[in-house]
Every structure is written in C-alpha cells, then in structure tokens.
Amino acid sequence: MTPTFNQIQFKFLLIPIISLMLASCGVKRESIVYFQDETASTTSELADFEIRFKPDDLLTIDVSAIDPEAARPFNLPAVSYNASSVDLAQGTLKMQTYLIDNEGNIEFPVIGSIKLGGLSRSEANLYMKNLLKEYIKDPIVNIRLANFNITILGEVNSPGTYSLQNEKVSLTEALGYAGDLTIYGRRDNVFLIREIDGENRYYKFDLTSINVMNSPHFFLTQNDVIYVEPNKAKIRSSNYNQNNVVLISAIATLATITALIFK
C-alpha cells in the first residue's frame, strides 16, 4: 500500500527530533583540548619540588662506605621473596623497609629511634649522613620511598591505584599513567584529594589552562587521590540511556498509532 501524505509527513518529522536528541550528547572541541590559552609568550616554571616523608611511609635506606664492613651493621639484611608463583624455587633478594610511625620516627640499627617524618629525601639523606659520621668514615646514604602510591578515579581510561618509582610526579604525568582522560572527562574540573596532618584537603585544577603548571599542588605526594568529573555530554548520555528510552518508546508507539489511523 502506498504511504499517505500524512504518514510521510510524520516520518520526516521524526528524523529531526531523533537527530536533535543524538546531537545533544555530542562533545564540543573546547571541552576536550588541553592548555587552550598557551601562546608563544606563555612560560611556566616547574617548581623545585620534593615530597616529604610522613607516617606510614615505608623507606629503604642503604648505607655504604669505603670500608663495607663498617657499614654492614647499619643495613638490614635483604630478604628473599618469590618473584612469581610459577617458579617457587627461584627467589629474588629484596631490601627490607623501615616504617615511619605516627610520631614520624623509624627504628634504625645501632642508632635507635630517628625522626625522619616531615623531611624531604635530600634533607633525610643529609641528616642520616651526619648521624652516621660518628660511626663510619665518609658514609654514603641513599633513602627511597618504597610505597609511593596514587589513586586515579573517574573519567580516565584506566582508573586504579598506581605504585610509582619516581618520587617527582606531576598531575599530568599521573593522568598519563591512567591512559589519559576519556572524551567525557572534564578538563576544567579535576580534583585532587590530599591528606595533610590527618585531614583531607581538596584542590581543583583546570587542565584547559597552561597556568595549571604554576599550582603549588601540581606535583603529587604519596597517597594522593585524583578524581576526574564527567562532563555534561556524559551526563546527558547517561540520562539519554536511562530515561530517554521511555521517550523513544513513546515516539515509536505514537508512530505506530499514527500509521494505523492514516492507513
């Protein structure tokens, strides 16, 4: 049967309605481009940043000297652990760690309690070196943070908790570890949650501006949490998937009824 004029009119009416609904879920270029205000004259100096040790940090401390035997009492013995569950017979040596307690102290061989909480790595190295000079000639101290973890949540491609070897990691580097923001992540509203003295502090970043690199919180500290908020397109898309299904069903029903009426 040949469609009537009213049927054809109704079908053509549905096309722009559905198109508008789909277009409302689109993402604008301005919402996904980083550093939009960057110009030839824009400069950004990276801060001379070092993390500071705090309670619950795990530290590896390696002490060496010209005379290895003199330094031996100040090093914890390495422990063996299984590198994989497949080959249980083959073990790998791993340095033991020192736990910083709630008072900021560690228990160190021979010397006893040493306060390292609140110090940067370079400060702690120098402090330990001066203490060890009473026992060792020309000691060399190498301190590393063994549990530098950050957590990245929200609209990124690979959310999760990451254990990092580098102790100087910027916000943008961390997001790179998580596979970058998805197309639905808000570049202008990235949150950082940081614990300071037992309290959570919240900082907001706008990645669409090059000035984000000038923030005093641009470099991360241990146990930082980054949250990327979804943009309006994602919210609209979610609402579309959850609520507008009803609207589409209603339109389809209306189309069927109209077709029957004008049949």
Short mmCIF file of N, CA and C in Angstrom, two decimals, residues 28-175:
data_model
loop_
_atom_site.label_atom_id
_atom_site.label_comp_id
_atom_site.label_asym_id
_atom_site.label_seq_id
_atom_site.Cartn_x
_atom_site.Cartn_y
_atom_site.Cartn_z
N LYS A 28 31.88 19.10 22.62
CA LYS A 28 32.47 20.23 21.92
C LYS A 28 33.99 20.19 22.03
N ARG A 29 34.65 20.72 21.02
CA ARG A 29 36.11 20.73 20.98
C ARG A 29 36.69 21.46 22.18
N GLU A 30 36.07 22.56 22.58
CA GLU A 30 36.59 23.37 23.68
C GLU A 30 36.64 22.61 25.00
N SER A 31 35.85 21.55 25.11
CA SER A 31 35.78 20.84 26.39
C SER A 31 36.79 19.70 26.48
N ILE A 32 37.53 19.42 25.40
CA ILE A 32 38.48 18.30 25.44
C ILE A 32 39.92 18.70 25.13
N VAL A 33 40.16 19.95 24.73
CA VAL A 33 41.51 20.38 24.38
C VAL A 33 42.23 20.90 25.62
N TYR A 34 43.47 20.45 25.82
CA TYR A 34 44.28 20.91 26.94
C TYR A 34 44.97 22.24 26.61
N PHE A 35 45.31 23.01 27.64
CA PHE A 35 46.18 24.19 27.56
C PHE A 35 45.75 25.13 26.42
N GLN A 36 44.49 25.52 26.44
CA GLN A 36 43.95 26.31 25.33
C GLN A 36 44.49 27.74 25.30
N ASP A 37 44.99 28.24 26.43
CA ASP A 37 45.48 29.61 26.46
C ASP A 37 46.99 29.70 26.26
N GLU A 38 47.60 28.61 25.80
CA GLU A 38 49.04 28.62 25.57
C GLU A 38 49.37 29.48 24.35
N THR A 39 50.32 30.39 24.51
CA THR A 39 50.80 31.23 23.41
C THR A 39 52.32 31.18 23.38
N ALA A 40 52.89 31.82 22.37
CA ALA A 40 54.36 31.82 22.22
C ALA A 40 55.03 32.51 23.40
N SER A 41 54.30 33.45 24.04
CA SER A 41 54.90 34.20 25.15
C SER A 41 54.61 33.58 26.50
N THR A 42 53.82 32.51 26.52
CA THR A 42 53.47 31.88 27.78
C THR A 42 54.62 31.04 28.29
N THR A 43 55.01 31.25 29.52
CA THR A 43 56.05 30.45 30.14
C THR A 43 55.54 29.92 31.46
N SER A 44 56.04 28.74 31.83
CA SER A 44 55.64 28.15 33.10
C SER A 44 56.86 27.49 33.73
N GLU A 45 57.25 27.95 34.92
CA GLU A 45 58.40 27.38 35.60
C GLU A 45 57.95 26.26 36.52
N LEU A 46 58.58 25.10 36.36
CA LEU A 46 58.26 23.97 37.22
C LEU A 46 58.90 24.17 38.59
N ALA A 47 58.11 23.87 39.62
CA ALA A 47 58.59 24.08 40.98
C ALA A 47 59.69 23.08 41.32
N ASP A 48 60.63 23.54 42.18
CA ASP A 48 61.67 22.66 42.69
C ASP A 48 61.05 21.86 43.83
N PHE A 49 60.45 20.75 43.49
CA PHE A 49 59.56 20.04 44.42
C PHE A 49 60.20 18.76 44.92
N GLU A 50 60.02 18.51 46.22
CA GLU A 50 60.38 17.22 46.81
C GLU A 50 59.26 16.82 47.76
N ILE A 51 58.90 15.54 47.74
CA ILE A 51 57.92 15.06 48.71
C ILE A 51 58.54 15.05 50.10
N ARG A 52 57.70 15.04 51.11
CA ARG A 52 58.17 14.95 52.48
C ARG A 52 57.62 13.69 53.12
N PHE A 53 58.46 13.03 53.87
CA PHE A 53 58.06 11.77 54.47
C PHE A 53 57.03 12.02 55.58
N LYS A 54 56.13 11.04 55.73
CA LYS A 54 55.08 11.16 56.74
C LYS A 54 54.74 9.79 57.29
N PRO A 55 53.96 9.74 58.38
CA PRO A 55 53.63 8.44 58.98
C PRO A 55 53.06 7.45 57.98
N ASP A 56 53.41 6.19 58.19
CA ASP A 56 53.01 5.04 57.36
C ASP A 56 53.81 4.92 56.07
N ASP A 57 54.76 5.82 55.83
CA ASP A 57 55.66 5.64 54.70
C ASP A 57 56.60 4.48 54.98
N LEU A 58 56.95 3.76 53.92
CA LEU A 58 57.94 2.70 54.01
C LEU A 58 59.19 3.16 53.27
N LEU A 59 60.32 3.15 53.98
CA LEU A 59 61.57 3.65 53.42
C LEU A 59 62.59 2.52 53.27
N THR A 60 63.32 2.55 52.16
CA THR A 60 64.53 1.73 52.07
C THR A 60 65.71 2.66 52.31
N ILE A 61 66.64 2.21 53.15
CA ILE A 61 67.81 3.01 53.49
C ILE A 61 69.05 2.16 53.28
N ASP A 62 69.86 2.59 52.34
CA ASP A 62 71.09 1.88 52.03
C ASP A 62 72.28 2.72 52.48
N VAL A 63 73.12 2.12 53.33
CA VAL A 63 74.30 2.80 53.84
C VAL A 63 75.54 2.10 53.29
N SER A 64 76.43 2.88 52.71
CA SER A 64 77.67 2.32 52.19
C SER A 64 78.85 3.21 52.59
N ALA A 65 80.05 2.67 52.45
CA ALA A 65 81.25 3.42 52.82
C ALA A 65 82.44 2.77 52.13
N ILE A 66 83.60 3.44 52.24
CA ILE A 66 84.82 2.89 51.66
C ILE A 66 85.11 1.52 52.27
N ASP A 67 84.84 1.41 53.57
CA ASP A 67 85.00 0.13 54.27
C ASP A 67 83.62 -0.53 54.38
N PRO A 68 83.31 -1.51 53.53
CA PRO A 68 81.98 -2.14 53.55
C PRO A 68 81.65 -2.77 54.89
N GLU A 69 82.63 -3.32 55.58
CA GLU A 69 82.37 -3.97 56.86
C GLU A 69 81.90 -2.97 57.91
N ALA A 70 82.40 -1.74 57.83
CA ALA A 70 81.98 -0.71 58.78
C ALA A 70 80.53 -0.32 58.57
N ALA A 71 80.06 -0.40 57.32
CA ALA A 71 78.69 -0.01 57.02
C ALA A 71 77.69 -1.16 57.22
N ARG A 72 78.18 -2.39 57.28
CA ARG A 72 77.28 -3.55 57.34
C ARG A 72 76.29 -3.50 58.50
N PRO A 73 76.69 -3.12 59.73
CA PRO A 73 75.72 -3.12 60.84
C PRO A 73 74.55 -2.15 60.65
N PHE A 74 74.69 -1.20 59.73
CA PHE A 74 73.66 -0.19 59.54
C PHE A 74 72.71 -0.51 58.38
N ASN A 75 72.84 -1.71 57.85
CA ASN A 75 71.96 -2.15 56.77
C ASN A 75 71.17 -3.39 57.21
N LEU A 76 69.87 -3.34 56.98
CA LEU A 76 69.06 -4.52 57.26
C LEU A 76 69.40 -5.61 56.24
N PRO A 77 69.41 -6.87 56.66
CA PRO A 77 69.69 -7.94 55.70
C PRO A 77 68.58 -8.03 54.66
N ALA A 78 68.97 -8.25 53.41
CA ALA A 78 67.98 -8.42 52.34
C ALA A 78 67.22 -9.72 52.56
N VAL A 79 65.95 -9.73 52.18
CA VAL A 79 65.11 -10.92 52.34
C VAL A 79 64.80 -11.49 50.97
N SER A 80 64.54 -12.78 50.94
CA SER A 80 64.22 -13.46 49.68
C SER A 80 62.72 -13.58 49.55
N TYR A 81 62.22 -13.31 48.36
CA TYR A 81 60.79 -13.48 48.09
C TYR A 81 60.64 -14.11 46.73
N ASN A 82 59.50 -14.77 46.52
CA ASN A 82 59.25 -15.44 45.26
C ASN A 82 58.89 -14.43 44.19
N ALA A 83 59.66 -14.41 43.11
CA ALA A 83 59.40 -13.46 42.03
C ALA A 83 58.13 -13.79 41.29
N SER A 84 57.72 -15.05 41.29
CA SER A 84 56.48 -15.45 40.62
C SER A 84 55.95 -16.69 41.28
N SER A 85 54.65 -16.93 41.10
CA SER A 85 54.03 -18.12 41.67
C SER A 85 54.30 -19.35 40.82
N VAL A 86 54.84 -19.14 39.61
CA VAL A 86 55.12 -20.27 38.71
C VAL A 86 56.37 -20.99 39.14
N ASP A 87 57.42 -20.23 39.45
CA ASP A 87 58.69 -20.83 39.84
C ASP A 87 58.95 -20.52 41.32
N LEU A 88 58.47 -21.38 42.21
CA LEU A 88 58.58 -21.14 43.64
C LEU A 88 60.00 -21.38 44.14
N ALA A 89 60.81 -22.10 43.36
CA ALA A 89 62.15 -22.43 43.81
C ALA A 89 63.11 -21.26 43.62
N GLN A 90 62.75 -20.35 42.73
CA GLN A 90 63.65 -19.24 42.43
C GLN A 90 63.23 -18.00 43.19
N GLY A 91 64.08 -17.52 44.09
CA GLY A 91 63.76 -16.34 44.87
C GLY A 91 64.58 -15.14 44.44
N THR A 92 64.10 -13.94 44.82
CA THR A 92 64.79 -12.70 44.49
C THR A 92 65.03 -11.92 45.78
N LEU A 93 66.20 -11.35 45.92
CA LEU A 93 66.51 -10.59 47.12
C LEU A 93 65.85 -9.21 47.06
N LYS A 94 65.32 -8.78 48.18
CA LYS A 94 64.63 -7.51 48.27
C LYS A 94 65.03 -6.80 49.56
N MET A 95 65.27 -5.50 49.46
CA MET A 95 65.64 -4.74 50.64
C MET A 95 64.46 -4.63 51.60
N GLN A 96 64.74 -4.75 52.88
CA GLN A 96 63.70 -4.54 53.87
C GLN A 96 63.44 -3.04 54.02
N THR A 97 62.29 -2.71 54.58
CA THR A 97 61.89 -1.31 54.70
C THR A 97 61.74 -0.90 56.16
N TYR A 98 61.81 0.41 56.37
CA TYR A 98 61.58 1.00 57.68
C TYR A 98 60.24 1.71 57.65
N LEU A 99 59.41 1.43 58.64
CA LEU A 99 58.10 2.08 58.74
C LEU A 99 58.20 3.34 59.59
N ILE A 100 57.71 4.45 59.04
CA ILE A 100 57.64 5.69 59.83
C ILE A 100 56.39 5.62 60.70
N ASP A 101 56.56 5.72 62.02
CA ASP A 101 55.43 5.60 62.93
C ASP A 101 54.66 6.91 63.02
N ASN A 102 53.64 6.91 63.87
CA ASN A 102 52.77 8.09 63.97
C ASN A 102 53.50 9.32 64.50
N GLU A 103 54.64 9.12 65.15
CA GLU A 103 55.43 10.24 65.65
C GLU A 103 56.47 10.70 64.63
N GLY A 104 56.53 10.03 63.49
CA GLY A 104 57.49 10.41 62.46
C GLY A 104 58.84 9.75 62.60
N ASN A 105 58.94 8.71 63.44
CA ASN A 105 60.22 8.08 63.73
C ASN A 105 60.36 6.71 63.07
N ILE A 106 61.61 6.30 62.86
CA ILE A 106 61.94 4.94 62.47
C ILE A 106 62.90 4.37 63.52
N GLU A 107 62.95 3.04 63.57
CA GLU A 107 63.93 2.38 64.43
C GLU A 107 65.07 1.90 63.55
N PHE A 108 66.27 2.47 63.78
CA PHE A 108 67.41 2.21 62.91
C PHE A 108 68.46 1.42 63.67
N PRO A 109 69.11 0.48 63.00
CA PRO A 109 70.14 -0.33 63.68
C PRO A 109 71.22 0.52 64.33
N VAL A 110 71.66 0.09 65.50
CA VAL A 110 72.74 0.70 66.28
C VAL A 110 72.31 2.05 66.87
N ILE A 111 71.82 2.96 66.02
CA ILE A 111 71.50 4.31 66.48
C ILE A 111 70.21 4.35 67.29
N GLY A 112 69.19 3.60 66.87
CA GLY A 112 67.90 3.60 67.56
C GLY A 112 66.87 4.45 66.85
N SER A 113 66.07 5.20 67.61
CA SER A 113 64.98 5.99 67.05
C SER A 113 65.51 7.24 66.34
N ILE A 114 65.06 7.41 65.09
CA ILE A 114 65.46 8.58 64.30
C ILE A 114 64.21 9.21 63.70
N LYS A 115 64.07 10.50 63.83
CA LYS A 115 62.89 11.20 63.31
C LYS A 115 63.15 11.65 61.87
N LEU A 116 62.42 11.04 60.92
CA LEU A 116 62.52 11.41 59.51
C LEU A 116 61.22 12.00 58.97
N GLY A 117 60.14 11.88 59.73
CA GLY A 117 58.86 12.45 59.30
C GLY A 117 58.96 13.96 59.14
N GLY A 118 58.44 14.47 58.04
CA GLY A 118 58.48 15.90 57.77
C GLY A 118 59.68 16.33 56.95
N LEU A 119 60.65 15.43 56.76
CA LEU A 119 61.85 15.78 55.99
C LEU A 119 61.68 15.36 54.53
N SER A 120 62.32 16.10 53.63
CA SER A 120 62.39 15.66 52.24
C SER A 120 63.48 14.60 52.13
N ARG A 121 63.58 13.95 50.97
CA ARG A 121 64.58 12.91 50.81
C ARG A 121 65.99 13.46 50.93
N SER A 122 66.25 14.63 50.32
CA SER A 122 67.60 15.20 50.40
C SER A 122 67.93 15.61 51.82
N GLU A 123 66.94 16.13 52.55
CA GLU A 123 67.16 16.51 53.95
C GLU A 123 67.43 15.29 54.82
N ALA A 124 66.66 14.21 54.56
CA ALA A 124 66.83 12.98 55.33
C ALA A 124 68.19 12.34 55.04
N ASN A 125 68.61 12.37 53.78
CA ASN A 125 69.92 11.83 53.43
C ASN A 125 71.03 12.56 54.18
N LEU A 126 70.97 13.89 54.20
CA LEU A 126 71.99 14.69 54.88
C LEU A 126 71.96 14.44 56.38
N TYR A 127 70.75 14.37 56.95
CA TYR A 127 70.61 14.15 58.39
C TYR A 127 71.20 12.79 58.79
N MET A 128 70.86 11.76 58.02
CA MET A 128 71.37 10.42 58.31
C MET A 128 72.89 10.37 58.14
N LYS A 129 73.39 11.04 57.13
CA LYS A 129 74.83 11.06 56.89
C LYS A 129 75.58 11.67 58.06
N ASN A 130 75.04 12.76 58.61
CA ASN A 130 75.69 13.41 59.75
C ASN A 130 75.65 12.52 60.99
N LEU A 131 74.55 11.79 61.18
CA LEU A 131 74.47 10.87 62.32
C LEU A 131 75.48 9.74 62.18
N LEU A 132 75.63 9.22 60.97
CA LEU A 132 76.49 8.07 60.75
C LEU A 132 77.98 8.42 60.77
N LYS A 133 78.31 9.70 60.63
CA LYS A 133 79.71 10.11 60.67
C LYS A 133 80.36 9.79 62.01
N GLU A 134 79.56 9.63 63.05
CA GLU A 134 80.10 9.26 64.35
C GLU A 134 80.56 7.81 64.38
N TYR A 135 80.08 7.02 63.41
CA TYR A 135 80.38 5.59 63.40
C TYR A 135 81.19 5.15 62.17
N ILE A 136 81.02 5.88 61.04
CA ILE A 136 81.62 5.47 59.77
C ILE A 136 82.33 6.66 59.15
N LYS A 137 83.46 6.39 58.53
CA LYS A 137 84.17 7.44 57.82
C LYS A 137 83.56 7.62 56.43
N ASP A 138 83.19 8.85 56.10
CA ASP A 138 82.63 9.21 54.80
C ASP A 138 81.46 8.30 54.38
N PRO A 139 80.40 8.26 55.19
CA PRO A 139 79.26 7.40 54.83
C PRO A 139 78.49 7.94 53.63
N ILE A 140 77.90 7.04 52.89
CA ILE A 140 77.02 7.38 51.77
C ILE A 140 75.64 6.81 52.09
N VAL A 141 74.62 7.66 52.03
CA VAL A 141 73.26 7.25 52.39
C VAL A 141 72.33 7.44 51.19
N ASN A 142 71.55 6.43 50.92
CA ASN A 142 70.56 6.52 49.84
C ASN A 142 69.20 6.09 50.39
N ILE A 143 68.27 7.04 50.49
CA ILE A 143 66.93 6.77 51.02
C ILE A 143 65.93 6.85 49.89
N ARG A 144 65.04 5.86 49.84
CA ARG A 144 63.98 5.85 48.82
C ARG A 144 62.65 5.53 49.50
N LEU A 145 61.59 6.14 48.96
CA LEU A 145 60.24 5.83 49.42
C LEU A 145 59.75 4.60 48.67
N ALA A 146 59.38 3.56 49.42
CA ALA A 146 59.03 2.28 48.80
C ALA A 146 57.54 2.15 48.48
N ASN A 147 56.72 3.00 49.05
CA ASN A 147 55.27 2.87 48.81
C ASN A 147 54.66 4.20 48.35
N PHE A 148 55.19 4.73 47.25
CA PHE A 148 54.64 5.95 46.66
C PHE A 148 53.47 5.55 45.77
N ASN A 149 52.28 5.61 46.34
CA ASN A 149 51.06 5.20 45.62
C ASN A 149 50.15 6.39 45.38
N ILE A 150 49.51 6.39 44.21
CA ILE A 150 48.47 7.38 43.91
C ILE A 150 47.27 6.65 43.35
N THR A 151 46.09 7.22 43.56
CA THR A 151 44.85 6.62 43.07
C THR A 151 44.17 7.60 42.13
N ILE A 152 43.74 7.10 40.97
CA ILE A 152 43.10 7.93 39.96
C ILE A 152 41.73 7.36 39.64
N LEU A 153 40.71 8.17 39.82
CA LEU A 153 39.32 7.73 39.67
C LEU A 153 38.57 8.61 38.68
N GLY A 154 37.41 8.14 38.25
CA GLY A 154 36.56 8.96 37.39
C GLY A 154 36.77 8.69 35.92
N GLU A 155 36.65 9.75 35.13
CA GLU A 155 36.67 9.63 33.67
C GLU A 155 38.09 9.58 33.11
N VAL A 156 38.77 8.47 33.41
CA VAL A 156 40.06 8.17 32.79
C VAL A 156 39.96 6.78 32.18
N ASN A 157 40.88 6.46 31.29
CA ASN A 157 40.78 5.19 30.57
C ASN A 157 41.17 3.99 31.42
N SER A 158 42.04 4.20 32.41
CA SER A 158 42.48 3.08 33.26
C SER A 158 42.51 3.52 34.72
N PRO A 159 41.35 3.66 35.36
CA PRO A 159 41.35 4.06 36.77
C PRO A 159 41.97 2.98 37.64
N GLY A 160 42.50 3.40 38.78
CA GLY A 160 43.09 2.44 39.71
C GLY A 160 44.13 3.09 40.58
N THR A 161 44.82 2.26 41.36
CA THR A 161 45.90 2.70 42.22
C THR A 161 47.23 2.31 41.59
N TYR A 162 48.15 3.26 41.53
CA TYR A 162 49.43 3.06 40.85
C TYR A 162 50.58 3.22 41.85
N SER A 163 51.51 2.28 41.82
CA SER A 163 52.73 2.35 42.63
C SER A 163 53.84 2.86 41.73
N LEU A 164 54.43 4.00 42.09
CA LEU A 164 55.38 4.67 41.22
C LEU A 164 56.79 4.62 41.79
N GLN A 165 57.77 4.53 40.90
CA GLN A 165 59.17 4.54 41.31
C GLN A 165 59.69 5.97 41.43
N ASN A 166 59.22 6.83 40.54
CA ASN A 166 59.67 8.22 40.55
C ASN A 166 58.95 8.99 41.66
N GLU A 167 59.70 9.73 42.46
CA GLU A 167 59.11 10.46 43.57
C GLU A 167 58.72 11.89 43.20
N LYS A 168 58.93 12.27 41.95
CA LYS A 168 58.50 13.59 41.49
C LYS A 168 57.60 13.38 40.28
N VAL A 169 56.30 13.34 40.56
CA VAL A 169 55.31 13.03 39.53
C VAL A 169 54.29 14.16 39.48
N SER A 170 54.09 14.71 38.30
CA SER A 170 53.13 15.81 38.16
C SER A 170 51.72 15.26 37.94
N LEU A 171 50.76 16.14 38.04
CA LEU A 171 49.36 15.77 37.81
C LEU A 171 49.18 15.21 36.40
N THR A 172 49.74 15.87 35.41
CA THR A 172 49.58 15.42 34.03
C THR A 172 50.29 14.10 33.79
N GLU A 173 51.43 13.89 34.42
CA GLU A 173 52.11 12.59 34.29
C GLU A 173 51.25 11.48 34.88
N ALA A 174 50.66 11.74 36.04
CA ALA A 174 49.81 10.74 36.68
C ALA A 174 48.63 10.37 35.80
N LEU A 175 48.01 11.37 35.18
CA LEU A 175 46.89 11.09 34.29
C LEU A 175 47.36 10.29 33.08
#
